Short mmCIF file of C-alpha atoms in Angstrom, two decimals:
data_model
loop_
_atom_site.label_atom_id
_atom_site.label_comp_id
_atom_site.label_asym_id
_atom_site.label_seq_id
_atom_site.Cartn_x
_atom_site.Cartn_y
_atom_site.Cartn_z
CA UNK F 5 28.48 48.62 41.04
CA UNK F 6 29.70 51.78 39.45
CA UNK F 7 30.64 51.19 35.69
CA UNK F 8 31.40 54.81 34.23
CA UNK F 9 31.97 58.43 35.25
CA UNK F 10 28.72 58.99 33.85
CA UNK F 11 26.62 56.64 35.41
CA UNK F 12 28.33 57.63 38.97
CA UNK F 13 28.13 61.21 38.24
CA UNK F 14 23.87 60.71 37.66
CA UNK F 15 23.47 58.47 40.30
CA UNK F 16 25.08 60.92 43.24
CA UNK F 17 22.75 63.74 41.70
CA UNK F 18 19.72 61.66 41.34
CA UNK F 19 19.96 60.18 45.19
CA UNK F 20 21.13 63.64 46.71
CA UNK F 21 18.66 64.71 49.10
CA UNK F 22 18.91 67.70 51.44
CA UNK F 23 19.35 65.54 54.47
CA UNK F 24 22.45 64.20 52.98
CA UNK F 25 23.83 67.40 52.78
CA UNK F 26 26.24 67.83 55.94
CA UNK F 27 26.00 71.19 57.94
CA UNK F 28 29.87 71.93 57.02
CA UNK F 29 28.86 71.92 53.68
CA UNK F 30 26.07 73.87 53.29
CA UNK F 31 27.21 76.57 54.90
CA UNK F 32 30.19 77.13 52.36
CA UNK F 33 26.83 76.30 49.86
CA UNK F 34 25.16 79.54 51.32
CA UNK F 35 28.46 81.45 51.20
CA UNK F 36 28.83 80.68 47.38
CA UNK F 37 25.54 81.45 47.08
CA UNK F 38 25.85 85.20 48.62
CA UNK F 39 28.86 85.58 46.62
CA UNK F 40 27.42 83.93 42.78
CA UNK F 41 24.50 86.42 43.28
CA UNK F 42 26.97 89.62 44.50
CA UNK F 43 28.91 89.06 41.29
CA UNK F 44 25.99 88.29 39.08
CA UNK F 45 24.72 92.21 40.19
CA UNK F 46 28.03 93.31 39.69
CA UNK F 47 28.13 92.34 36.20
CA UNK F 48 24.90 92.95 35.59
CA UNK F 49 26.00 97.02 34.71
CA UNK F 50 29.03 95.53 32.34
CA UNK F 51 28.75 96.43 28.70
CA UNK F 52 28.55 92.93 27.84
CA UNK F 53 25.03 92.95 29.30
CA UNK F 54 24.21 96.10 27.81
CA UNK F 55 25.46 93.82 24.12
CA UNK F 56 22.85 90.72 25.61
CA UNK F 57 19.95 93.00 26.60
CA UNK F 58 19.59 94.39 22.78
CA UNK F 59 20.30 90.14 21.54
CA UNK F 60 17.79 88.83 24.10
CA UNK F 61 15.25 91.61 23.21
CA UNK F 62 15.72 90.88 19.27
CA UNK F 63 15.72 86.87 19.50
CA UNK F 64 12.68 86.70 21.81
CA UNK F 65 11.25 84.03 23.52
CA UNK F 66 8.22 83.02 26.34
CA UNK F 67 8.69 85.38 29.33
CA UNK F 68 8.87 82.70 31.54
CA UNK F 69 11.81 83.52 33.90
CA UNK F 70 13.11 86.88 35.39
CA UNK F 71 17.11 87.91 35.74
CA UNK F 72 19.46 89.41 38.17
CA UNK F 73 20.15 92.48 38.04
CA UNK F 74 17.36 93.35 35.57
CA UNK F 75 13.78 94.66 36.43
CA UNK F 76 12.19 94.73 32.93
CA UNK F 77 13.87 91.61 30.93
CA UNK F 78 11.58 88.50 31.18
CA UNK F 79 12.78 85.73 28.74
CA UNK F 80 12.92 81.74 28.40
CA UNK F 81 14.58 79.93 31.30
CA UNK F 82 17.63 78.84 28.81
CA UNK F 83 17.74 82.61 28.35
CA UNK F 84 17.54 84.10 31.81
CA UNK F 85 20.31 81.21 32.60
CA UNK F 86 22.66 82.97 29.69
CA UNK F 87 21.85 86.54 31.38
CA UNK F 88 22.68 85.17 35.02
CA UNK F 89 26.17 83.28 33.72
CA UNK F 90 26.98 86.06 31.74
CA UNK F 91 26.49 88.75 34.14
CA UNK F 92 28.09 86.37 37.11
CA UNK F 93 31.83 85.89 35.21
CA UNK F 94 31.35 89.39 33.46
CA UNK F 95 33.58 90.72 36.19
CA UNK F 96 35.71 87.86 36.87
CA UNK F 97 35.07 87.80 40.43
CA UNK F 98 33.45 84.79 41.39
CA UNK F 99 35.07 82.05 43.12
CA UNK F 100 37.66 79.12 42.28
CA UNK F 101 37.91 75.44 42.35
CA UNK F 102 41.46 74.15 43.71
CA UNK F 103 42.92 71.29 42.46
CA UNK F 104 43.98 67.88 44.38
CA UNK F 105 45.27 65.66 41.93
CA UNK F 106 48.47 64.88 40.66
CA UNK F 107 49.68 67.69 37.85
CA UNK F 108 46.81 69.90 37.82
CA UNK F 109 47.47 73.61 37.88
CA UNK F 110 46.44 75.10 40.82
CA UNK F 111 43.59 77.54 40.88
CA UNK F 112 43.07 76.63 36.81
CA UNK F 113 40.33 74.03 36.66
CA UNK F 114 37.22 75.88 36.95
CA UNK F 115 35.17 78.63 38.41
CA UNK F 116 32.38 76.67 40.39
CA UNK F 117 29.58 78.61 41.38
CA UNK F 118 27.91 80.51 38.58
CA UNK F 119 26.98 78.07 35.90
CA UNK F 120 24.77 75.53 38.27
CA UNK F 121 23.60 78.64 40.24
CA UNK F 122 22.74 80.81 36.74
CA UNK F 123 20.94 77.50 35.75
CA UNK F 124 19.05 76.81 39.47
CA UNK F 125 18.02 80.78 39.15
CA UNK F 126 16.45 80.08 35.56
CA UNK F 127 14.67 77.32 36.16
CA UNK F 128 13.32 77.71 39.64
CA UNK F 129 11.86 81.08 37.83
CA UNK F 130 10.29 78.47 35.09
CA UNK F 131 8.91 76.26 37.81
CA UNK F 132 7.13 79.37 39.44
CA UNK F 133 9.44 78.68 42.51
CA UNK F 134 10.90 75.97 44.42
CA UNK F 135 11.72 75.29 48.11
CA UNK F 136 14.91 76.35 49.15
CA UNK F 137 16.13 73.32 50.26
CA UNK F 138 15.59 71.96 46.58
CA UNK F 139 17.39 75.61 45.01
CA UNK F 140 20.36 74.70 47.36
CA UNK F 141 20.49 70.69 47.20
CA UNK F 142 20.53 71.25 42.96
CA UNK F 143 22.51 73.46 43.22
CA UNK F 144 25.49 72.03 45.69
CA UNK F 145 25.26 68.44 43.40
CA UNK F 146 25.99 70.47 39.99
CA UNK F 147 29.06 71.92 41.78
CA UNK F 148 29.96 68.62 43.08
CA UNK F 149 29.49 66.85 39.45
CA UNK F 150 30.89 70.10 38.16
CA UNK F 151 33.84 69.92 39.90
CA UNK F 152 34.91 66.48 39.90
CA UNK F 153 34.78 66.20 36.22
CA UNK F 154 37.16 69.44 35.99
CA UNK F 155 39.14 66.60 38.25
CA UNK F 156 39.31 63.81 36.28
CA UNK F 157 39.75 65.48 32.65
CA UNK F 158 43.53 65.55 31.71
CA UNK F 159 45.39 68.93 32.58
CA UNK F 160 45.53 69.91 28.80
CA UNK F 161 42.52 70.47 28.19
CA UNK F 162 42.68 73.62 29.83
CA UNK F 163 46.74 73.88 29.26
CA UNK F 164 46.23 73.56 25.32
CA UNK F 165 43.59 76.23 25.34
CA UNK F 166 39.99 75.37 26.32
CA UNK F 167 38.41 77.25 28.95
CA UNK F 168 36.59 74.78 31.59
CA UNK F 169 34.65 77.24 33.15
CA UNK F 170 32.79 77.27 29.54
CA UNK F 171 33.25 73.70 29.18
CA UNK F 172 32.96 71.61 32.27
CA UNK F 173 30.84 74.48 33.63
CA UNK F 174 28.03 72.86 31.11
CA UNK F 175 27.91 69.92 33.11
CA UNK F 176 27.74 71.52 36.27
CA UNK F 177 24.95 73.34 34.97
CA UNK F 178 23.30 70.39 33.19
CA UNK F 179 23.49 67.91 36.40
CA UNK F 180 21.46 71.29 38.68
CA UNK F 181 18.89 72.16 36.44
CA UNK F 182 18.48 68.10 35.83
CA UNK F 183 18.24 67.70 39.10
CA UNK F 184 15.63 70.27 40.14
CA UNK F 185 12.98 69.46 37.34
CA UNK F 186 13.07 65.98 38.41
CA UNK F 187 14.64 64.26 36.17
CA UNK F 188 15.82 59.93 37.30
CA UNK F 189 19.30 58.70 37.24
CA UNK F 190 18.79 57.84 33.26
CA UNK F 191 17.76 61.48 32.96
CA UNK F 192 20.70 62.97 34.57
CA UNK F 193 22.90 60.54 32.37
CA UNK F 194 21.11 61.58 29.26
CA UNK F 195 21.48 65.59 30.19
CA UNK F 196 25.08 65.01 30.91
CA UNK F 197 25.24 63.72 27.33
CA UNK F 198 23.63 66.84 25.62
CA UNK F 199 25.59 68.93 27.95
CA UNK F 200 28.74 67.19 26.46
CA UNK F 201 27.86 68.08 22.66
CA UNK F 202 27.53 71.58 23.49
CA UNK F 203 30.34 72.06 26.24
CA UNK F 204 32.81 74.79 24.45
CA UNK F 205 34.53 77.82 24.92
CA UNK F 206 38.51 78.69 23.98
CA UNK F 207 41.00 81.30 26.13
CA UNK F 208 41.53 83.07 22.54
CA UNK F 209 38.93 85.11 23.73
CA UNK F 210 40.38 85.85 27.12
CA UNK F 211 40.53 89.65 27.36
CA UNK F 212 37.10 90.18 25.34
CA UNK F 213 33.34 89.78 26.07
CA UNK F 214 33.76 86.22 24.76
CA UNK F 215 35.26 85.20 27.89
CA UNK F 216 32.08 85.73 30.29
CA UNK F 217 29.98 84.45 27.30
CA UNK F 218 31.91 81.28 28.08
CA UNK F 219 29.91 80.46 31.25
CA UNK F 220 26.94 82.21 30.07
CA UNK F 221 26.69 79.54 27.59
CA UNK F 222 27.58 76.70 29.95
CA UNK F 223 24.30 77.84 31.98
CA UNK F 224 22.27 78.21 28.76
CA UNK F 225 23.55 74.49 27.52
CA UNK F 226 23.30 72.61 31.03
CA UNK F 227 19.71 74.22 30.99
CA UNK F 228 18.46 73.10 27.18
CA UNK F 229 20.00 69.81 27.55
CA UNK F 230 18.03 69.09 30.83
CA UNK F 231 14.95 70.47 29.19
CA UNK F 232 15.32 68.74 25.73
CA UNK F 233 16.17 65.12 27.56
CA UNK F 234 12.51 66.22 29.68
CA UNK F 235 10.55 66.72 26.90
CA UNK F 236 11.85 63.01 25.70
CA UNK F 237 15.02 64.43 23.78
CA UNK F 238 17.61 61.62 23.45
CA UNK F 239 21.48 61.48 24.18
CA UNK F 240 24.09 59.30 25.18
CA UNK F 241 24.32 57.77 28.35
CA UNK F 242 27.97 57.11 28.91
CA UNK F 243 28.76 60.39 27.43
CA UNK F 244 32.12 61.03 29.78
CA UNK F 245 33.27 57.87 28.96
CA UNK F 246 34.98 55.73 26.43
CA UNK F 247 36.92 56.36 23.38
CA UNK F 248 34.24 58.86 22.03
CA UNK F 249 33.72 60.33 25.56
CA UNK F 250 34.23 64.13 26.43
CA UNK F 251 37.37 63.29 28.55
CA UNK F 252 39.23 61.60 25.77
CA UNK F 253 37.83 63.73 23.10
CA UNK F 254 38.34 67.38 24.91
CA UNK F 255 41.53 66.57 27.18
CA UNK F 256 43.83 63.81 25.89
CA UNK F 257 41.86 61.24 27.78
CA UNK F 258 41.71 61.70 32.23
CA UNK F 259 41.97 59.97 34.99
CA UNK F 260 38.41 59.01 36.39
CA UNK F 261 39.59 57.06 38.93
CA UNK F 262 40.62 59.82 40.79
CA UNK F 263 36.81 60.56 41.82
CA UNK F 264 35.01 57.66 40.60
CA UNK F 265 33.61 56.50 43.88
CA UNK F 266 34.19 60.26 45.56
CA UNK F 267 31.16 62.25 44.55
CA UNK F 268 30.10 63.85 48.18
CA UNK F 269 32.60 61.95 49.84
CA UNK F 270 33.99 64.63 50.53
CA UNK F 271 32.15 67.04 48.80
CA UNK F 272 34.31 69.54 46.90
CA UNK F 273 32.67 72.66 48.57
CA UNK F 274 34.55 71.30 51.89
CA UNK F 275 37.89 69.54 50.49
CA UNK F 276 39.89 70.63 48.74
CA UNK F 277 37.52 73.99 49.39
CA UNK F 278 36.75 76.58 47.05
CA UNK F 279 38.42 80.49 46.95
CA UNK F 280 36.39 83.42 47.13
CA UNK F 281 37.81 86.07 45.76
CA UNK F 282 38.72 89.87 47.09
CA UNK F 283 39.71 90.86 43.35
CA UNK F 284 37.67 90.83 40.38
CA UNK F 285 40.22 89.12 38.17
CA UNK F 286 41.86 85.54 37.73
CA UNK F 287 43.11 84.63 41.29
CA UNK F 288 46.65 83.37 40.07
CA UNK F 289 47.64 87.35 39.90
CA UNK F 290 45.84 87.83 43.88
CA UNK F 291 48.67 86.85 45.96
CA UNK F 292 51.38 89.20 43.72
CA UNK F 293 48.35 92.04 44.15
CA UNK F 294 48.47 91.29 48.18
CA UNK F 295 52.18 91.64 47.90
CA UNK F 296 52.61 94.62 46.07
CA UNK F 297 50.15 96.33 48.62
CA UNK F 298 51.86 94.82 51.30
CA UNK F 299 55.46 95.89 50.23
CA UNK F 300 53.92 99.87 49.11
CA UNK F 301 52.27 99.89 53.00
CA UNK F 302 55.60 98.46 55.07
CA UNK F 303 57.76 100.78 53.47
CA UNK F 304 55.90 103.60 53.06
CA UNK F 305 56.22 104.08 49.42
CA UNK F 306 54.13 106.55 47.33
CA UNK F 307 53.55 106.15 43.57
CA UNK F 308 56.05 108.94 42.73
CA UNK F 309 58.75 106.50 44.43
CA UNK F 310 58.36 103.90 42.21
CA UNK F 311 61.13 103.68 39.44
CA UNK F 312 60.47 100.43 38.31
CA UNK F 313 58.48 96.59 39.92
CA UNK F 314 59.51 93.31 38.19
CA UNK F 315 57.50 90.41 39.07
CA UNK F 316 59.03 87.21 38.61
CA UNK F 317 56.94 84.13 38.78
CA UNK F 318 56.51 80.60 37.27
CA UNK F 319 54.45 80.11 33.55
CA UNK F 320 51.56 78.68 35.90
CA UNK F 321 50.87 82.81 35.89
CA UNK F 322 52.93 84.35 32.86
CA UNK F 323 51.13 82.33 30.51
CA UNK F 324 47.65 82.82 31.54
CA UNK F 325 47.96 86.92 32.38
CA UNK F 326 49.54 87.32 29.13
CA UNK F 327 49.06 91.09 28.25
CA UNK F 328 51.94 93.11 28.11
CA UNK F 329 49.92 96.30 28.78
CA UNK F 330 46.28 96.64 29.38
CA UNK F 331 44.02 99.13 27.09
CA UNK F 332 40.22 98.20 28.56
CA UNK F 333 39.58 97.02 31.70
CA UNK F 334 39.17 93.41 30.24
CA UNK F 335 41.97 93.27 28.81
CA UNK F 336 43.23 94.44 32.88
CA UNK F 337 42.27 91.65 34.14
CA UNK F 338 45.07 89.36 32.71
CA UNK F 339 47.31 92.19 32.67
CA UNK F 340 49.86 92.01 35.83
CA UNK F 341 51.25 95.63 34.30
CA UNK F 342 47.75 96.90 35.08
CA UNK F 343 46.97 95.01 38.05
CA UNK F 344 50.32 95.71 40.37
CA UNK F 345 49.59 99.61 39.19
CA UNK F 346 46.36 99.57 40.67
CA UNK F 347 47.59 98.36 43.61
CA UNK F 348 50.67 101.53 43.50
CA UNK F 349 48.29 104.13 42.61
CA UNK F 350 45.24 103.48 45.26
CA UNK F 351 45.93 100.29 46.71
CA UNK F 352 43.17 98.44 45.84
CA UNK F 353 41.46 97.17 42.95
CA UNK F 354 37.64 96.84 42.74
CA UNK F 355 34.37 97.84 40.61
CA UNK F 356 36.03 101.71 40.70
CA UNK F 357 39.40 100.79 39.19
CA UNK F 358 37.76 98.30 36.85
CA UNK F 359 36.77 100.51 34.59
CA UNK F 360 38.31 101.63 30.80
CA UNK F 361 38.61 105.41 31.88
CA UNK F 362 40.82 104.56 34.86
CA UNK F 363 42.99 101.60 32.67
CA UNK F 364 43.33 104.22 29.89
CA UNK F 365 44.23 107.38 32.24
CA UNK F 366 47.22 108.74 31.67
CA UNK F 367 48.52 107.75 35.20
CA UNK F 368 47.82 104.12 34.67
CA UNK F 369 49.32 104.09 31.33
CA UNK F 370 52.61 105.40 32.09
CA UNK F 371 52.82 103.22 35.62
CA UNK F 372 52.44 100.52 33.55
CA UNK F 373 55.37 100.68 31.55
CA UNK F 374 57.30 100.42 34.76
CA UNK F 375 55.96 97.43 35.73
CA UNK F 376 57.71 93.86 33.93
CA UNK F 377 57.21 90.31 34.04
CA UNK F 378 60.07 87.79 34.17
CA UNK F 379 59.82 83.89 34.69
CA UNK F 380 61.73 82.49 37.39
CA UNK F 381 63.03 79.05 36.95
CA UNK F 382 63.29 78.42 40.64
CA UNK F 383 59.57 79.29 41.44
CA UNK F 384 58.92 77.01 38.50
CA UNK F 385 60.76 74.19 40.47
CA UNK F 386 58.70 74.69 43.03
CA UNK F 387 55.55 73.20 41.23
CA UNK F 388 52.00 74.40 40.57
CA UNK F 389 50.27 73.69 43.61
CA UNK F 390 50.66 76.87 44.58
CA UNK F 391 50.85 80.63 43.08
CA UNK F 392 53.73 81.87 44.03
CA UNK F 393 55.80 85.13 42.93
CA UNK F 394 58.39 87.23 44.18
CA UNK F 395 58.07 91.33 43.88
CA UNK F 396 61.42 93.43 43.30
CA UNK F 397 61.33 97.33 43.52
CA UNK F 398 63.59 99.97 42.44
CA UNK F 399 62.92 102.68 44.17
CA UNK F 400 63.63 106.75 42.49
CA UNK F 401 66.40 106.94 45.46
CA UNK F 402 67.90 103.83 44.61
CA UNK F 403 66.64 101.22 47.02
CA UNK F 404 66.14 97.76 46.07
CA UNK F 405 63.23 95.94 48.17
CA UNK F 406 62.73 92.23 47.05
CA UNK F 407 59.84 89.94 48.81
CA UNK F 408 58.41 86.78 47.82
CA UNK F 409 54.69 86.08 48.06
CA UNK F 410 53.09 83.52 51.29
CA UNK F 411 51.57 79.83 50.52
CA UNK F 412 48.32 81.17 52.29
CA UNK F 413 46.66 83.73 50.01
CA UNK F 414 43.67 85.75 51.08
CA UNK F 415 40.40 84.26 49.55
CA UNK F 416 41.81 80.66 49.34
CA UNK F 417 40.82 77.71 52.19
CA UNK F 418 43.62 78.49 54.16
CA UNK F 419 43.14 82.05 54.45
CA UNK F 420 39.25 82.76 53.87
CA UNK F 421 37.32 85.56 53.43
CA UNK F 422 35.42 86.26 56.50
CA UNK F 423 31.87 86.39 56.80
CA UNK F 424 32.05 90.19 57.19
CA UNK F 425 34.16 90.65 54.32
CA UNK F 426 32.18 88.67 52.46
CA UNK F 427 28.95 90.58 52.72
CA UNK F 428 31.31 93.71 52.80
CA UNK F 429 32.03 92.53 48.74
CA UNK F 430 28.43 91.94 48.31
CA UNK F 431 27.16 95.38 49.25
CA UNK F 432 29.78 96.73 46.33
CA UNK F 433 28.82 94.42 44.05
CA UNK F 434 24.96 95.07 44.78
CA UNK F 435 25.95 99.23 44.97
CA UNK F 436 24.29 101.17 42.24
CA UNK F 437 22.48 98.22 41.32
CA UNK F 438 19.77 97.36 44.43
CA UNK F 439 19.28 100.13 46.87
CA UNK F 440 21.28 99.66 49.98
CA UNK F 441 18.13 98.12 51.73
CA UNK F 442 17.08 95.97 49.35
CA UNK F 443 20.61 94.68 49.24
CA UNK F 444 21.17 93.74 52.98
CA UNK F 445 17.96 92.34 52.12
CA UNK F 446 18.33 89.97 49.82
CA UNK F 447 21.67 88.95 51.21
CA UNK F 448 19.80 88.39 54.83
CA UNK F 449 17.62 85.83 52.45
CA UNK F 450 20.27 83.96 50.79
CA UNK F 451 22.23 83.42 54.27
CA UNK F 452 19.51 81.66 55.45
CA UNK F 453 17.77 79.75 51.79
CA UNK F 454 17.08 76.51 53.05
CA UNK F 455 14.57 77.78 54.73
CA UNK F 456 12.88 79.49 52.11
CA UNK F 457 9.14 78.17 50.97
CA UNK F 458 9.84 79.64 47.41
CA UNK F 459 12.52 80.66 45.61
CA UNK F 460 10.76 83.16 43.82
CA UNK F 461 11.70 85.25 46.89
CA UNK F 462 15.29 85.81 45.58
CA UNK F 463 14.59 87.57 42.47
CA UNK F 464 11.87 89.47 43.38
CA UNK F 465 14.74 91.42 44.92
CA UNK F 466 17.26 90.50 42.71
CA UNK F 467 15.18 91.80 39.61
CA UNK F 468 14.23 94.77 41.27
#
């Protein structure tokens, strides 16, 4: 009989088996997969890595595992698994967890994907390769773990400031690499216990390089506490639980009872789904981005008709996209000023408009400071379990267009991503990086990684 988060939590992982795995799920297992890697190439040109390169290189360490996105950087698996997280949310654009429970924010508990797949990457490179059933069965129960803890933790923990893509990221990271070294049931328990001690990361550094350093770290963590509790390292066993326990400690206590009992049943990855996304920023501002493109297309506006855009929403966006207007392109991504413009002035917003010369250029600047926020009291009413927002345009001739954003946004369950788009996002995120050959390539692999003999196949390409 279950007894504690923890012990349920280890127990799933330790018994999950490939087999177990239905087909539904790992095909949305293979799509995360195409997408974690896309971003981690992405990222892998962002001055943050440039910052990581010259630490990693200083620091040192056994070459024992390659990187994306880097041809000539061979470091320790903990290492490569800080490159891989780093580079994967340097870009905010990989994918979302959606909520289910009572209260939580929707689209705010965590971002899934990279920090067990930064940590499966690492240590399948340590291992000298792995099957690809075993990559993608680690892999899919650190999500699961991963995700059910960012659950069951109370809603403040990430509403009073903590970033759980850094925190409960760790344990997502902790439960894969665990679980593809091998480690038994009290294994698992004792990694989740390190990964507890180290889980951290605050949204005061939203905006800087310390926000992608958030989930590299979670990778790094998950990985060294798997390792240390291998080589015989000791932690606490009930780690989630309890007075002292990471959910009463980090979020005003939770509600394990909400998944206790759950893990794969369903599995996340299937209900309540994950969100890919089109944009490489937080996906609360996606749905006002659709809209604004949407409203510019159906009545044929240029940017030169635009007198002024207010977009009024509830806090469950205000407060997280909280810069008035955007300077660097980090700051841009929780800057709605910056993000509606890009949508004005090109209609679109991907690795091109990303950038600090386009955010600083003189037409971004001054479109900007047309563009306002205002909180709406009856979107508020409305609740959090979905991101809605309502555009309104003054026009230079003195038109007024008002529309208010759809329940189905594109990226989310509801409205996915196709396959096509999907591997259309890949190829950008893999441009410049991988030649276009060796790109289709390696995505051709990943589609089809379960059937892999080794791993090492993946980053012989995705090093190159």
């Amino acid at each position: 009989m279950t007894t504690s988060l923890t012990e349920d939590a280890a127990r799933f992982a330790a018994d999950l088996s490939f087999k177990d795995i239905p087909d539904d799920v790992v095909r949305i297992a293979r799509r995360c997969m195409v997408d974690g890697l896309g971003v981690m190439l992405a990222g892998s040109r962002h001055d943050a890595l440039a910052v990581a390169e010259c630490y990693l290189q200083k620091i040192g360490g056994s070459p024992a595992a390659r990187v994306v996105g880097h041809p000539n950087l061979h470091v320790t698996a903990p290492q490569a698994a800080f490159w891989n997280g780093l580079s994967g949310h340097a870009m905010d654009w990989d994918d979302t967890q959606l909520a289910e429970g009572p209260n939580r924010p929707y689209g705010l508990l965590t971002h899934p994907t990279i920090p067990p797949l930064a940590a499966v990457m690492a240590i399948s490179e340590m291992l000298g390769g792995v099957s690809g059933e075993a990559l993608l069965t680690a892999f899919v129960a650190g999500v699961e773990v991963e995700c059910k803890i960012a659950e069951a933790i109370n809603p403040d923990h990430y509403n009073l400031g903590f970033h759980t893509s850094g925190t409960i990221g760790t344990f997502g990271a902790a439960v894969a690499a665990a679980k593809l070294i091998g480690l038994d049931v009290q294994g698992i328990r004792a990694a989740i216990g390190g990964a507890a001690s180290m889980a951290a990361g605050i949204r005061a550094n939203f905006g800087t390089m310390g926000k992608p350093m958030h989930v590299g770290r979670s990778a790094e963590n998950g990985v060294t506490a798997a390792l240390l509790v291998k080589e015989g390292f000791t932690f606490n066993d009930e780690a989630l639980d309890g007075k002292w326990g990471y959910l009463s400690v980090a979020g005003r206590g939770g509600d394990p009872d909400l998944v206790l009992g759950r893990f794969g049943q369903p599995f996340v990855l299937v209900s309540p789904g994950i969100s890919i996304k089109p944009y490489p920023c937080g996906v609360l501002t996606h749905p006002s981005m659709d809209l604004m493109k949407a409203v510019m297309k159906e009545n044929a506006l240029t940017p030169e008709d635009i007198e002024s855009v207010t977009l009024l929403a509830a806090n469950n966006i205000l407060h997280p996209i909280r810069y008035r207007i955007a300077t660097t392109e980090l700051e841009g991504k929780f800057c709605m000023a910056f993000l509606l413009s890009s949508m004005i002035l090109r209609g679109r917003a991907g690795k091109e408009e990303f950038t600090d010369a386009f955010v600083r250029s003189p037409q971004v600047q001054a479109m900007q400071r047309r563009v306002r926020t205002q909180f709406d009291r009856e979107i508020e009413m409305m609740g959090q379990d979905r991101i809605l927002s309502r555009i309104e345009v003054l026009t230079t001739d003195g038109r007024r267009i008002s529309r208010m954003s759809d329940n189905r946004y594109r990226g989310g369950p509801e409205h996915p991503m196709s396959d096509a788009e999907l591997e259309e996002k890949f190829l950008d995120c893999a441009q410049g990086v991988l030649s276009p050959a060796t790109s289709r390539k390696l995505m051709d692999l990943v589609w089809q990684v379960e059937r892999l003999e080794s791993s090492t196949a993946l980053l012989d390409l995705a090093s190159a």
